[in-house]
PDB file of C-alpha atoms in Angstrom:
ATOM      1  CA  MET Z 678     -15.770   0.622   2.642  1.00 42.00           C
ATOM      2  CA  ASN Z 679     -12.460   2.480   2.614  1.00 41.00           C
ATOM      3  CA  LYS Z 680     -12.711   5.742   3.926  1.00 39.00           C
ATOM      4  CA  THR Z 681     -11.104   7.415   1.175  1.00 37.00           C
ATOM      5  CA  GLY Z 682     -12.744   5.499  -1.682  1.00 37.00           C
ATOM      6  CA  LEU Z 683      -9.642   3.725  -2.372  1.00 38.00           C
ATOM      7  CA  PHE Z 684      -7.795   0.824  -1.362  1.00 34.00           C
ATOM      8  CA  PHE Z 685      -3.981   0.597  -1.951  1.00 32.00           C
ATOM      9  CA  ILE Z 686      -2.405  -2.054  -4.204  1.00 30.00           C
ATOM     10  CA  THR Z 687       1.203  -1.819  -3.450  1.00 30.00           C
ATOM     11  CA  PHE Z 688       3.417   0.633  -1.767  1.00 30.00           C
ATOM     12  CA  LEU Z 689       6.181   2.546  -3.865  1.00 33.00           C
ATOM     13  CA  GLY Z 690       8.602   5.017  -2.521  1.00 32.00           C
ATOM     14  CA  PHE Z 691       9.222   8.296  -3.812  1.00 34.00           C
ATOM     15  CA  ALA Z 692      12.121  10.788  -4.666  1.00 35.00           C
ATOM     16  CA  SER Z 693      13.122  14.345  -5.254  1.00 37.00           C
ATOM     17  CA  GLY Z 694      16.684  15.845  -5.329  1.00 39.00           C
ATOM     18  CA  THR Z 695      20.074  15.391  -3.551  1.00 38.00           C
ATOM     19  CA  PHE Z 696      21.193  17.517  -0.670  1.00 38.00           C
ATOM     20  CA  ALA Z 697      24.494  15.784   0.226  1.00 39.00           C
ATOM     21  CA  GLN Z 698      27.066  13.338  -1.444  1.00 45.00           C
ATOM     22  CA  ARG Z 699      25.786  10.257   0.351  1.00 77.00           C
ATOM     23  CA  GLN Z 700      22.176  10.880   0.850  1.00 86.00           C
ATOM     24  CA  ASN Z 701      18.951  12.268  -0.809  1.00 90.00           C
ATOM     25  CA  GLN Z 702      16.269  14.191   0.544  1.00 92.00           C
ATOM     26  CA  TYR Z 703      12.635  13.854  -0.668  1.00 91.00           C
ATOM     27  CA  PHE Z 704       9.358  15.898   0.095  1.00 92.00           C
ATOM     28  CA  LEU Z 705       6.194  14.274   0.147  1.00 90.00           C
ATOM     29  CA  LYS Z 706       2.468  14.632   1.052  1.00 89.00           C
ATOM     30  CA  ASP Z 707       0.558  12.217   3.291  1.00 89.00           C
ATOM     31  CA  ASN Z 708      -0.957  10.368   0.295  1.00 79.00           C
ATOM     32  CA  GLY Z 709       2.679   9.812  -1.101  1.00 79.00           C
ATOM     33  CA  ILE Z 710       2.851  12.208  -3.718  1.00 78.00           C
ATOM     34  CA  GLN Z 711       6.138  13.995  -4.191  1.00 80.00           C
ATOM     35  CA  VAL Z 712       6.430  17.799  -4.033  1.00 84.00           C
ATOM     36  CA  LYS Z 713       9.177  20.296  -4.892  1.00 85.00           C
ATOM     37  CA  LEU Z 714       9.051  22.497  -1.740  1.00 91.00           C
ATOM     38  CA  ARG Z 715       9.361  21.566   1.782  1.00 92.00           C
ATOM     39  CA  ASP Z 716       6.579  24.109   2.475  1.00 92.00           C
ATOM     40  CA  SER Z 717       4.167  22.000   0.579  1.00 93.00           C
ATOM     41  CA  ALA Z 718       5.097  18.651   2.044  1.00 95.00           C
ATOM     42  CA  ASP Z 719       4.012  16.854   5.164  1.00 96.00           C
ATOM     43  CA  TYR Z 720       6.841  14.952   5.820  1.00 96.00           C
ATOM     44  CA  LEU Z 721      10.511  14.262   4.436  1.00 95.00           C
ATOM     45  CA  ARG Z 722      12.557  11.297   3.686  1.00 95.00           C
ATOM     46  CA  ILE Z 723      16.073  11.000   3.618  1.00 95.00           C
ATOM     47  CA  VAL Z 724      18.126   8.000   1.885  1.00 95.00           C
ATOM     48  CA  GLN Z 725      21.519   7.374   2.838  1.00 94.00           C
ATOM     49  CA  GLU Z 726      23.877   5.188   0.742  1.00 93.00           C
ATOM     50  CA  PRO Z 727      24.739   1.837   2.022  1.00 92.00           C
ATOM     51  CA  GLU Z 728      27.380   1.419   4.697  1.00 89.00           C
ATOM     52  CA  GLN Z 729      30.636  -0.430   3.651  1.00 88.00           C
ATOM     53  CA  GLY Z 730      29.833  -4.252   3.287  1.00 89.00           C
ATOM     54  CA  SER Z 731      26.179  -3.506   3.098  1.00 92.00           C
ATOM     55  CA  LYS Z 732      23.738  -3.411   0.179  1.00 93.00           C
ATOM     56  CA  LEU Z 733      20.955  -1.686   2.034  1.00 95.00           C
ATOM     57  CA  TYR Z 734      20.146   2.029   1.902  1.00 95.00           C
ATOM     58  CA  LYS Z 735      19.191   3.581   5.359  1.00 96.00           C
ATOM     59  CA  VAL Z 736      15.752   5.279   4.823  1.00 96.00           C
ATOM     60  CA  ASN Z 737      14.535   7.873   7.608  1.00 97.00           C
ATOM     61  CA  GLU Z 738      11.475   9.707   7.469  1.00 97.00           C
ATOM     62  CA  TYR Z 739      10.515  12.940   9.497  1.00 97.00           C
ATOM     63  CA  TYR Z 740       7.494  14.949  10.307  1.00 97.00           C
ATOM     64  CA  LEU Z 741       8.218  18.608   9.463  1.00 95.00           C
ATOM     65  CA  ASP Z 742       8.681  19.528  13.102  1.00 95.00           C
ATOM     66  CA  GLY Z 743      11.757  17.122  13.126  1.00 95.00           C
ATOM     67  CA  THR Z 744       9.928  14.179  14.966  1.00 96.00           C
ATOM     68  CA  GLU Z 745      10.925  10.760  13.467  1.00 97.00           C
ATOM     69  CA  LYS Z 746       8.234   9.297  11.204  1.00 98.00           C
ATOM     70  CA  SER Z 747       9.972   5.961  10.222  1.00 97.00           C
ATOM     71  CA  SER Z 748      13.308   4.029  10.054  1.00 97.00           C
ATOM     72  CA  GLY Z 749      14.180   1.057   7.852  1.00 97.00           C
ATOM     73  CA  PHE Z 750      16.354  -0.208   5.048  1.00 96.00           C
ATOM     74  CA  SER Z 751      15.736  -0.468   1.312  1.00 95.00           C
ATOM     75  CA  LYS Z 752      17.317  -2.240  -1.517  1.00 92.00           C
ATOM     76  CA  THR Z 753      16.939   0.734  -3.857  1.00 86.00           C
ATOM     77  CA  ILE Z 754      16.965   4.439  -3.643  1.00 84.00           C
ATOM     78  CA  ASN Z 755      13.963   5.548  -5.788  1.00 74.00           C
ATOM     79  CA  PRO Z 756      11.556   3.968  -5.136  1.00 76.00           C
ATOM     80  CA  PRO Z 757      12.595   2.248  -1.817  1.00 86.00           C
ATOM     81  CA  LYS Z 758      12.062  -1.282  -1.585  1.00 89.00           C
ATOM     82  CA  TYR Z 759      12.298  -2.025   2.232  1.00 94.00           C
ATOM     83  CA  GLU Z 760      14.071  -4.962   3.718  1.00 95.00           C
ATOM     84  CA  GLY Z 761      14.689  -5.967   7.147  1.00 95.00           C
ATOM     85  CA  PRO Z 762      13.454  -4.093  10.445  1.00 96.00           C
ATOM     86  CA  TYR Z 763      11.143  -1.422  10.130  1.00 97.00           C
ATOM     87  CA  ILE Z 764       9.460   0.784  12.589  1.00 97.00           C
ATOM     88  CA  SER Z 765       6.931   4.117  12.172  1.00 97.00           C
ATOM     89  CA  TYR Z 766       5.925   6.487  14.730  1.00 98.00           C
ATOM     90  CA  TYR Z 767       2.692   8.847  15.085  1.00 97.00           C
ATOM     91  CA  LYS Z 768       3.335  12.414  15.384  1.00 95.00           C
ATOM     92  CA  ASN Z 769       3.297  12.361  19.250  1.00 96.00           C
ATOM     93  CA  GLY Z 770       6.300  10.095  19.104  1.00 96.00           C
ATOM     94  CA  ASN Z 771       4.489   6.829  20.030  1.00 97.00           C
ATOM     95  CA  LYS Z 772       5.233   3.687  17.941  1.00 97.00           C
ATOM     96  CA  HIS Z 773       2.869   3.082  15.026  1.00 97.00           C
ATOM     97  CA  VAL Z 774       3.947  -0.032  13.317  1.00 97.00           C
ATOM     98  CA  SER Z 775       6.814  -2.397  14.120  1.00 97.00           C
ATOM     99  CA  GLY Z 776       7.840  -5.285  11.774  1.00 95.00           C
ATOM    100  CA  ASN Z 777      10.211  -6.801   9.363  1.00 93.00           C
ATOM    101  CA  TYR Z 778      10.142  -6.332   5.619  1.00 92.00           C
ATOM    102  CA  SER Z 779      10.958  -8.959   2.998  1.00 87.00           C
ATOM    103  CA  ASP Z 780      11.303  -8.108  -0.673  1.00 83.00           C
ATOM    104  CA  GLY Z 781       9.201  -4.983  -0.065  1.00 85.00           C
ATOM    105  CA  LEU Z 782       6.405  -6.328   2.062  1.00 83.00           C
ATOM    106  CA  LEU Z 783       5.864  -6.588   5.742  1.00 85.00           C
ATOM    107  CA  ARG Z 784       6.286 -10.250   6.836  1.00 82.00           C
ATOM    108  CA  ASP Z 785       6.667 -12.604   9.662  1.00 84.00           C
ATOM    109  CA  SER Z 786       5.295 -10.691  12.770  1.00 91.00           C
ATOM    110  CA  VAL Z 787       3.872  -7.361  12.765  1.00 95.00           C
ATOM    111  CA  ASP Z 788       2.831  -5.117  15.608  1.00 97.00           C
ATOM    112  CA  THR Z 789       0.446  -2.110  15.226  1.00 97.00           C
ATOM    113  CA  TYR Z 790      -0.198   0.430  18.007  1.00 98.00           C
ATOM    114  CA  TYR Z 791      -2.898   2.826  19.390  1.00 98.00           C
ATOM    115  CA  PRO Z 792      -1.734   6.394  19.220  1.00 97.00           C
ATOM    116  CA  ASN Z 793      -1.677   6.120  23.277  1.00 97.00           C
ATOM    117  CA  GLY Z 794       1.289   3.766  22.751  1.00 96.00           C
ATOM    118  CA  LYS Z 795      -0.812   0.606  23.705  1.00 98.00           C
ATOM    119  CA  LEU Z 796      -0.383  -2.483  21.571  1.00 98.00           C
ATOM    120  CA  TYR Z 797      -3.288  -2.754  18.999  1.00 98.00           C
ATOM    121  CA  THR Z 798      -2.745  -5.734  16.910  1.00 97.00           C
ATOM    122  CA  ARG Z 799      -0.029  -8.450  16.424  1.00 96.00           C
ATOM    123  CA  LEU Z 800      -0.210 -10.167  13.014  1.00 94.00           C
ATOM    124  CA  VAL Z 801       1.821 -13.322  11.993  1.00 91.00           C
ATOM    125  CA  TRP Z 802       2.581 -14.757   8.619  1.00 82.00           C
ATOM    126  CA  PRO Z 803       3.669 -18.249   9.461  1.00 70.00           C
ATOM    127  CA  LEU Z 804       5.990 -20.035   6.762  1.00 61.00           C
ATOM    128  CA  ASP Z 805       5.157 -23.371   5.597  1.00 58.00           C
ATOM    129  CA  PRO Z 806       8.719 -25.329   5.980  1.00 53.00           C
ATOM    130  CA  GLU Z 807       7.718 -27.991   3.280  1.00 55.00           C
ATOM    131  CA  GLN Z 808       6.718 -25.587   0.417  1.00 48.00           C
ATOM    132  CA  ASN Z 809       8.666 -22.378   1.642  1.00 47.00           C
ATOM    133  CA  ILE Z 810       5.658 -20.337   1.189  1.00 49.00           C
ATOM    134  CA  LEU Z 811       3.716 -17.839   3.482  1.00 48.00           C
ATOM    135  CA  LYS Z 812       0.596 -19.260   5.169  1.00 59.00           C
ATOM    136  CA  GLN Z 813      -2.788 -17.420   5.451  1.00 72.00           C
ATOM    137  CA  THR Z 814      -2.326 -14.335   7.927  1.00 86.00           C
ATOM    138  CA  TYR Z 815      -2.730 -15.313  11.655  1.00 91.00           C
ATOM    139  CA  MET Z 816      -4.348 -12.771  13.894  1.00 94.00           C
ATOM    140  CA  HIS Z 817      -2.392 -13.562  17.064  1.00 96.00           C
ATOM    141  CA  THR Z 818      -3.481 -10.449  19.293  1.00 97.00           C
ATOM    142  CA  VAL Z 819      -6.027  -7.851  19.417  1.00 98.00           C
ATOM    143  CA  MET Z 820      -6.312  -5.447  22.271  1.00 98.00           C
ATOM    144  CA  ASP Z 821      -8.306  -2.380  23.272  1.00 97.00           C
ATOM    145  CA  SER Z 822      -6.792   1.050  23.713  1.00 96.00           C
ATOM    146  CA  THR Z 823      -6.525   0.237  27.475  1.00 97.00           C
ATOM    147  CA  GLY Z 824      -4.426  -2.788  27.155  1.00 97.00           C
ATOM    148  CA  ARG Z 825      -7.255  -5.458  27.593  1.00 97.00           C
ATOM    149  CA  PHE Z 826      -7.137  -8.578  25.343  1.00 98.00           C
ATOM    150  CA  LEU Z 827      -9.805  -8.925  22.858  1.00 98.00           C
ATOM    151  CA  VAL Z 828      -7.982 -11.612  21.040  1.00 98.00           C
ATOM    152  CA  LYS Z 829      -5.337 -13.811  22.595  1.00 97.00           C
ATOM    153  CA  ASN Z 830      -3.237 -16.317  21.013  1.00 96.00           C
ATOM    154  CA  GLY Z 831      -5.505 -16.309  17.995  1.00 96.00           C
ATOM    155  CA  ASN Z 832      -8.808 -16.537  19.812  1.00 98.00           C
ATOM    156  CA  GLY Z 833     -11.419 -14.024  20.907  1.00 98.00           C
ATOM    157  CA  ASP Z 834     -13.770 -11.183  19.412  1.00 97.00           C
ATOM    158  CA  GLY Z 835     -11.909  -8.907  17.131  1.00 97.00           C
ATOM    159  CA  ILE Z 836     -12.670  -5.247  16.831  1.00 97.00           C
ATOM    160  CA  PHE Z 837     -11.034  -3.055  13.978  1.00 97.00           C
ATOM    161  CA  TYR Z 838     -11.086   0.594  13.786  1.00 96.00           C
ATOM    162  CA  ASN Z 839     -10.483   3.080  10.803  1.00 94.00           C
ATOM    163  CA  HIS Z 840      -7.240   4.836  10.425  1.00 91.00           C
ATOM    164  CA  ASP Z 841      -7.842   7.610  13.113  1.00 92.00           C
ATOM    165  CA  PHE Z 842      -9.616   5.198  15.457  1.00 95.00           C
ATOM    166  CA  THR Z 843     -12.941   7.258  15.504  1.00 94.00           C
ATOM    167  CA  GLU Z 844     -15.116   4.462  14.145  1.00 95.00           C
ATOM    168  CA  ILE Z 845     -15.327   0.541  14.332  1.00 96.00           C
ATOM    169  CA  VAL Z 846     -15.230  -0.714  10.585  1.00 96.00           C
ATOM    170  CA  GLU Z 847     -15.525  -4.391  11.397  1.00 97.00           C
ATOM    171  CA  GLN Z 848     -15.973  -6.732  14.131  1.00 98.00           C
ATOM    172  CA  GLY Z 849     -16.498 -10.675  14.788  1.00 98.00           C
ATOM    173  CA  LYS Z 850     -15.212 -13.818  16.105  1.00 98.00           C
ATOM    174  CA  VAL Z 851     -11.458 -14.802  15.724  1.00 97.00           C
ATOM    175  CA  LYS Z 852     -10.920 -18.634  15.982  1.00 97.00           C
ATOM    176  CA  ASP Z 853      -7.395 -20.115  15.586  1.00 95.00           C
ATOM    177  CA  GLY Z 854      -6.106 -16.895  14.198  1.00 95.00           C
ATOM    178  CA  THR Z 855      -8.777 -16.537  11.379  1.00 95.00           C
ATOM    179  CA  TYR Z 856     -12.225 -14.997  10.883  1.00 96.00           C
ATOM    180  CA  ASP Z 857     -14.947 -17.365  11.712  1.00 97.00           C
ATOM    181  CA  GLY Z 858     -18.573 -17.100  12.103  1.00 97.00           C
ATOM    182  CA  LEU Z 859     -20.504 -13.734  11.486  1.00 98.00           C
ATOM    183  CA  TRP Z 860     -18.511 -10.465  10.963  1.00 98.00           C
ATOM    184  CA  THR Z 861     -20.206  -7.109  10.474  1.00 98.00           C
ATOM    185  CA  GLY Z 862     -19.105  -3.568   9.703  1.00 97.00           C
ATOM    186  CA  GLY Z 863     -19.432  -0.586   7.708  1.00 95.00           C
ATOM    187  CA  ASP Z 864     -18.644   3.089   7.011  1.00 92.00           C
ATOM    188  CA  LYS Z 865     -20.985   5.427   8.690  1.00 89.00           C
ATOM    189  CA  GLU Z 866     -19.898   8.511   6.689  1.00 86.00           C
ATOM    190  CA  ASN Z 867     -20.833   6.861   3.374  1.00 86.00           C
ATOM    191  CA  GLY Z 868     -23.814   4.998   4.779  1.00 91.00           C
ATOM    192  CA  PHE Z 869     -22.301   1.611   3.869  1.00 93.00           C
ATOM    193  CA  GLN Z 870     -23.123  -1.637   5.977  1.00 96.00           C
ATOM    194  CA  PHE Z 871     -22.026  -5.404   5.260  1.00 97.00           C
ATOM    195  CA  LYS Z 872     -22.486  -8.645   7.071  1.00 97.00           C
ATOM    196  CA  GLU Z 873     -20.160 -11.736   6.295  1.00 98.00           C
ATOM    197  CA  THR Z 874     -20.078 -15.500   7.370  1.00 98.00           C
ATOM    198  CA  TYR Z 875     -16.725 -17.164   7.618  1.00 97.00           C
ATOM    199  CA  GLU Z 876     -15.476 -20.638   8.412  1.00 96.00           C
ATOM    200  CA  ASN Z 877     -11.902 -21.156   9.353  1.00 91.00           C
ATOM    201  CA  GLY Z 878     -10.999 -17.940   7.641  1.00 92.00           C
ATOM    202  CA  LYS Z 879     -12.793 -18.719   4.297  1.00 94.00           C
ATOM    203  CA  LEU Z 880     -15.514 -16.325   3.123  1.00 96.00           C
ATOM    204  CA  LEU Z 881     -18.635 -18.295   2.639  1.00 97.00           C
ATOM    205  CA  SER Z 882     -21.092 -15.516   1.913  1.00 97.00           C
ATOM    206  CA  GLY Z 883     -21.304 -11.720   2.086  1.00 97.00           C
ATOM    207  CA  GLU Z 884     -24.002  -9.198   1.711  1.00 97.00           C
ATOM    208  CA  SER Z 885     -23.440  -5.371   1.537  1.00 97.00           C
ATOM    209  CA  ARG Z 886     -25.741  -2.372   1.418  1.00 95.00           C
ATOM    210  CA  ASP Z 887     -25.097   1.113   0.128  1.00 92.00           C
ATOM    211  CA  ALA Z 888     -26.567   4.419   1.145  1.00 91.00           C
ATOM    212  CA  ASN Z 889     -29.259   4.022  -1.439  1.00 92.00           C
ATOM    213  CA  GLY Z 890     -30.420   0.768  -0.046  1.00 93.00           C
ATOM    214  CA  GLN Z 891     -28.844  -1.211  -2.978  1.00 94.00           C
ATOM    215  CA  VAL Z 892     -27.809  -4.654  -1.950  1.00 96.00           C
ATOM    216  CA  TYR Z 893     -24.964  -6.559  -3.137  1.00 96.00           C
ATOM    217  CA  THR Z 894     -24.049 -10.173  -2.610  1.00 96.00           C
ATOM    218  CA  TYR Z 895     -20.447 -11.521  -3.063  1.00 96.00           C
ATOM    219  CA  THR Z 896     -18.197 -14.436  -2.061  1.00 95.00           C
ATOM    220  CA  LYS Z 897     -14.918 -12.615  -2.519  1.00 94.00           C
ATOM    221  CA  LYS Z 898     -13.987  -9.599  -0.290  1.00 93.00           C
ATOM    222  CA  GLU Z 899     -11.958  -7.722  -2.506  1.00 92.00           C
ATOM    223  CA  SER Z 900     -10.745  -8.021  -6.231  1.00 92.00           C
ATOM    224  CA  LEU Z 901      -8.251  -5.690  -7.746  1.00 92.00           C
ATOM    225  CA  PRO Z 902      -8.461  -4.010 -10.980  1.00 94.00           C
ATOM    226  CA  GLU Z 903      -7.077  -5.827 -14.045  1.00 95.00           C
ATOM    227  CA  PHE Z 904      -6.083  -4.871 -17.685  1.00 95.00           C
ATOM    228  CA  THR Z 905      -8.580  -7.049 -19.825  1.00 93.00           C
ATOM    229  CA  GLY Z 906      -6.772 -10.072 -20.557  1.00 93.00           C
ATOM    230  CA  GLY Z 907      -4.249  -9.747 -17.549  1.00 93.00           C
ATOM    231  CA  MET Z 908      -0.918  -8.007 -17.006  1.00 91.00           C
ATOM    232  CA  ASN Z 909       0.830 -10.054 -19.738  1.00 93.00           C
ATOM    233  CA  GLN Z 910      -1.539  -8.114 -22.148  1.00 95.00           C
ATOM    234  CA  PHE Z 911      -0.822  -4.934 -20.443  1.00 94.00           C
ATOM    235  CA  TYR Z 912       2.760  -5.076 -21.018  1.00 90.00           C
ATOM    236  CA  LYS Z 913       2.236  -6.203 -24.748  1.00 94.00           C
ATOM    237  CA  TYR Z 914      -0.034  -3.155 -25.058  1.00 95.00           C
ATOM    238  CA  LEU Z 915       2.904  -0.931 -23.740  1.00 93.00           C
ATOM    239  CA  GLY Z 916       5.313  -2.547 -26.149  1.00 92.00           C
ATOM    240  CA  ARG Z 917       2.934  -1.641 -29.059  1.00 94.00           C
ATOM    241  CA  LYS Z 918       2.223   1.695 -27.889  1.00 95.00           C
ATOM    242  CA  ILE Z 919       5.297   3.220 -26.422  1.00 94.00           C
ATOM    243  CA  GLN Z 920       7.676   5.148 -28.719  1.00 94.00           C
ATOM    244  CA  TYR Z 921      11.155   5.591 -27.357  1.00 94.00           C
ATOM    245  CA  PRO Z 922      11.761   9.287 -27.426  1.00 94.00           C
ATOM    246  CA  ASN Z 923      14.406  10.319 -29.851  1.00 93.00           C
ATOM    247  CA  GLY Z 924      16.219  12.731 -27.296  1.00 94.00           C
ATOM    248  CA  ALA Z 925      16.370  10.179 -24.647  1.00 93.00           C
ATOM    249  CA  GLN Z 926      17.776   7.460 -27.109  1.00 92.00           C
ATOM    250  CA  LYS Z 927      20.247   9.767 -28.512  1.00 92.00           C
ATOM    251  CA  ARG Z 928      21.440  10.414 -25.045  1.00 93.00           C
ATOM    252  CA  GLY Z 929      21.488   6.868 -24.117  1.00 92.00           C
ATOM    253  CA  VAL Z 930      19.013   7.544 -21.346  1.00 93.00           C
ATOM    254  CA  GLN Z 931      17.172   4.651 -20.054  1.00 91.00           C
ATOM    255  CA  GLY Z 932      15.294   3.798 -16.720  1.00 91.00           C
ATOM    256  CA  VAL Z 933      12.125   2.754 -14.941  1.00 92.00           C
ATOM    257  CA  VAL Z 934       8.991   5.548 -14.780  1.00 93.00           C
ATOM    258  CA  TYR Z 935       6.871   4.838 -11.742  1.00 90.00           C
ATOM    259  CA  LEU Z 936       3.454   6.101 -12.156  1.00 92.00           C
ATOM    260  CA  ARG Z 937       0.628   6.358  -9.683  1.00 91.00           C
ATOM    261  CA  PHE Z 938      -3.075   6.537 -11.191  1.00 95.00           C
ATOM    262  CA  VAL Z 939      -6.751   5.667 -10.229  1.00 95.00           C
ATOM    263  CA  VAL Z 940      -8.738   3.087 -11.992  1.00 96.00           C
ATOM    264  CA  LYS Z 941     -12.125   4.384 -11.769  1.00 96.00           C
ATOM    265  CA  LYS Z 942     -15.182   2.508 -11.014  1.00 94.00           C
ATOM    266  CA  ASP Z 943     -15.970   2.387 -14.679  1.00 95.00           C
ATOM    267  CA  GLY Z 944     -12.419   0.954 -15.409  1.00 96.00           C
ATOM    268  CA  SER Z 945     -11.189   4.459 -16.921  1.00 96.00           C
ATOM    269  CA  ILE Z 946      -7.755   5.575 -15.982  1.00 96.00           C
ATOM    270  CA  LYS Z 947      -7.708   9.022 -14.139  1.00 95.00           C
ATOM    271  CA  ASP Z 948      -5.263  11.111 -12.059  1.00 93.00           C
ATOM    272  CA  ILE Z 949      -2.096   9.889 -13.443  1.00 95.00           C
ATOM    273  CA  THR Z 950       0.896  10.990 -11.250  1.00 89.00           C
ATOM    274  CA  LEU Z 951       4.857  10.649 -11.727  1.00 89.00           C
ATOM    275  CA  MET Z 952       6.074   9.178  -8.680  1.00 82.00           C
ATOM    276  CA  ASN Z 953       9.872   9.430  -9.202  1.00 81.00           C
ATOM    277  CA  ASP Z 954      12.846  11.619 -10.704  1.00 77.00           C
ATOM    278  CA  ILE Z 955      13.442  10.416 -14.134  1.00 86.00           C
ATOM    279  CA  ASP Z 956      14.146  11.693 -17.528  1.00 90.00           C
ATOM    280  CA  ARG Z 957      11.508  14.161 -18.675  1.00 92.00           C
ATOM    281  CA  GLU Z 958      11.001  12.545 -22.127  1.00 95.00           C
ATOM    282  CA  LEU Z 959      10.603   9.134 -20.672  1.00 95.00           C
ATOM    283  CA  ALA Z 960       8.204  10.412 -18.080  1.00 94.00           C
ATOM    284  CA  THR Z 961       6.077  12.206 -20.773  1.00 95.00           C
ATOM    285  CA  GLU Z 962       6.014   9.040 -23.118  1.00 96.00           C
ATOM    286  CA  ALA Z 963       4.765   6.687 -20.129  1.00 96.00           C
ATOM    287  CA  ILE Z 964       2.151   9.225 -19.390  1.00 96.00           C
ATOM    288  CA  ARG Z 965       1.003   9.529 -22.783  1.00 96.00           C
ATOM    289  CA  VAL Z 966       0.753   5.874 -23.196  1.00 96.00           C
ATOM    290  CA  MET Z 967      -1.307   5.346 -19.816  1.00 96.00           C
ATOM    291  CA  ARG Z 968      -3.723   8.167 -20.883  1.00 96.00           C
ATOM    292  CA  GLN Z 969      -4.346   6.208 -24.056  1.00 95.00           C
ATOM    293  CA  SER Z 970      -5.075   2.936 -22.056  1.00 95.00           C
ATOM    294  CA  PRO Z 971      -8.210   1.028 -22.732  1.00 95.00           C
ATOM    295  CA  PRO Z 972     -10.722   0.575 -19.967  1.00 95.00           C
ATOM    296  CA  TRP Z 973      -9.608  -1.869 -17.120  1.00 96.00           C
ATOM    297  CA  ILE Z 974     -11.646  -4.293 -15.156  1.00 96.00           C
ATOM    298  CA  PRO Z 975     -12.557  -2.388 -12.145  1.00 95.00           C
ATOM    299  CA  GLY Z 976     -11.789  -3.377  -8.593  1.00 95.00           C
ATOM    300  CA  MET Z 977     -14.238  -4.731  -6.388  1.00 94.00           C
ATOM    301  CA  GLN Z 978     -14.771  -4.358  -2.577  1.00 93.00           C
ATOM    302  CA  ARG Z 979     -17.585  -6.301  -0.923  1.00 95.00           C
ATOM    303  CA  GLY Z 980     -19.415  -6.474  -4.060  1.00 94.00           C
ATOM    304  CA  VAL Z 981     -19.228  -2.827  -5.004  1.00 92.00           C
ATOM    305  CA  PRO Z 982     -16.899  -1.350  -7.963  1.00 92.00           C
ATOM    306  CA  VAL Z 983     -14.740   0.978  -6.134  1.00 92.00           C
ATOM    307  CA  ASN Z 984     -11.764   3.625  -7.292  1.00 94.00           C
ATOM    308  CA  VAL Z 985      -8.614   1.960  -6.792  1.00 93.00           C
ATOM    309  CA  LEU Z 986      -5.155   3.787  -6.368  1.00 92.00           C
ATOM    310  CA  TYR Z 987      -2.550   1.663  -8.570  1.00 92.00           C
ATOM    311  CA  ASN Z 988       1.520   2.075  -8.685  1.00 90.00           C
ATOM    312  CA  ILE Z 989       3.000   0.584 -11.685  1.00 91.00           C
ATOM    313  CA  PRO Z 990       6.599   0.663 -13.040  1.00 91.00           C
ATOM    314  CA  ILE Z 991       7.150   1.289 -16.635  1.00 93.00           C
ATOM    315  CA  SER Z 992      10.642   0.390 -17.916  1.00 92.00           C
ATOM    316  CA  PHE Z 993      12.587   1.856 -20.862  1.00 93.00           C
ATOM    317  CA  SER Z 994      15.667  -0.025 -21.979  1.00 90.00           C
ATOM    318  CA  LEU Z 995      17.696   0.563 -25.188  1.00 87.00           C
ATOM    319  CA  GLY Z 996      19.032  -3.212 -25.066  1.00 72.00           C
ATOM    320  CA  ARG Z 997      22.419  -4.085 -26.349  1.00 52.00           C
TER     321      ARG Z 997
END
């Protein structure tokens, strides 16, 4: 299970205020929540206007001691939608992630590193030239923290750790770049264990056990939360419930409100947070409607309902 009890659906950027003519400065917590004051933040983000001839904003993040946290490019200011080369760093200055973004998602080949600077994993998303679509993730390389190969050229014994490398969360055979045979793992802190059987990357069966000894069987590793009837029904719900604020309408204000919320295990919506700077009336209306949302179908992880952190844009447009 995820150490935080949440698994993340999508990654959005965050914003605060302007401190120079051609760049914006944003203060953020480690969980991505925007804060007003630097003293309350864990790191800061600086977004610079595109250079002449480019449409991409330069995005740099820094830990509060000034050490670089990440560097990349974005199609948008708020929230950033990364495009092109990207690199992030641990607080000690060593590389953390290196790869390329395409339309806001890491693609092609992505390397991750141990805090000591040694390569941890290399994942590849091959492109099917006939259909121009990305194939299944290919696990090219997995190494231990000393630099010894565990998986080489897509074959070997994979071992994967939690975010701070204090615990093995899953391990098993990798064949031709995909899971194969028996995989086991768990979360010692939460008393959760699982075992799964794969064939050429396809999950055939899985069994998990929680701290109370309850057993769950499954054939799908994860499923995301879903508004009953799907996202089309969700946006129809928004269309029925949203009332364009009079003040914003008179001022001709429009834009996109980015909200983060938790879809709880029971499907209820909790902890709604505004993720971007936007007109206060638009934000208030978007939050009001989300608070009134009917229950969602909860997300599942290894057969168990879980709390899921969800980001979503809500657009306000006056039309023509």
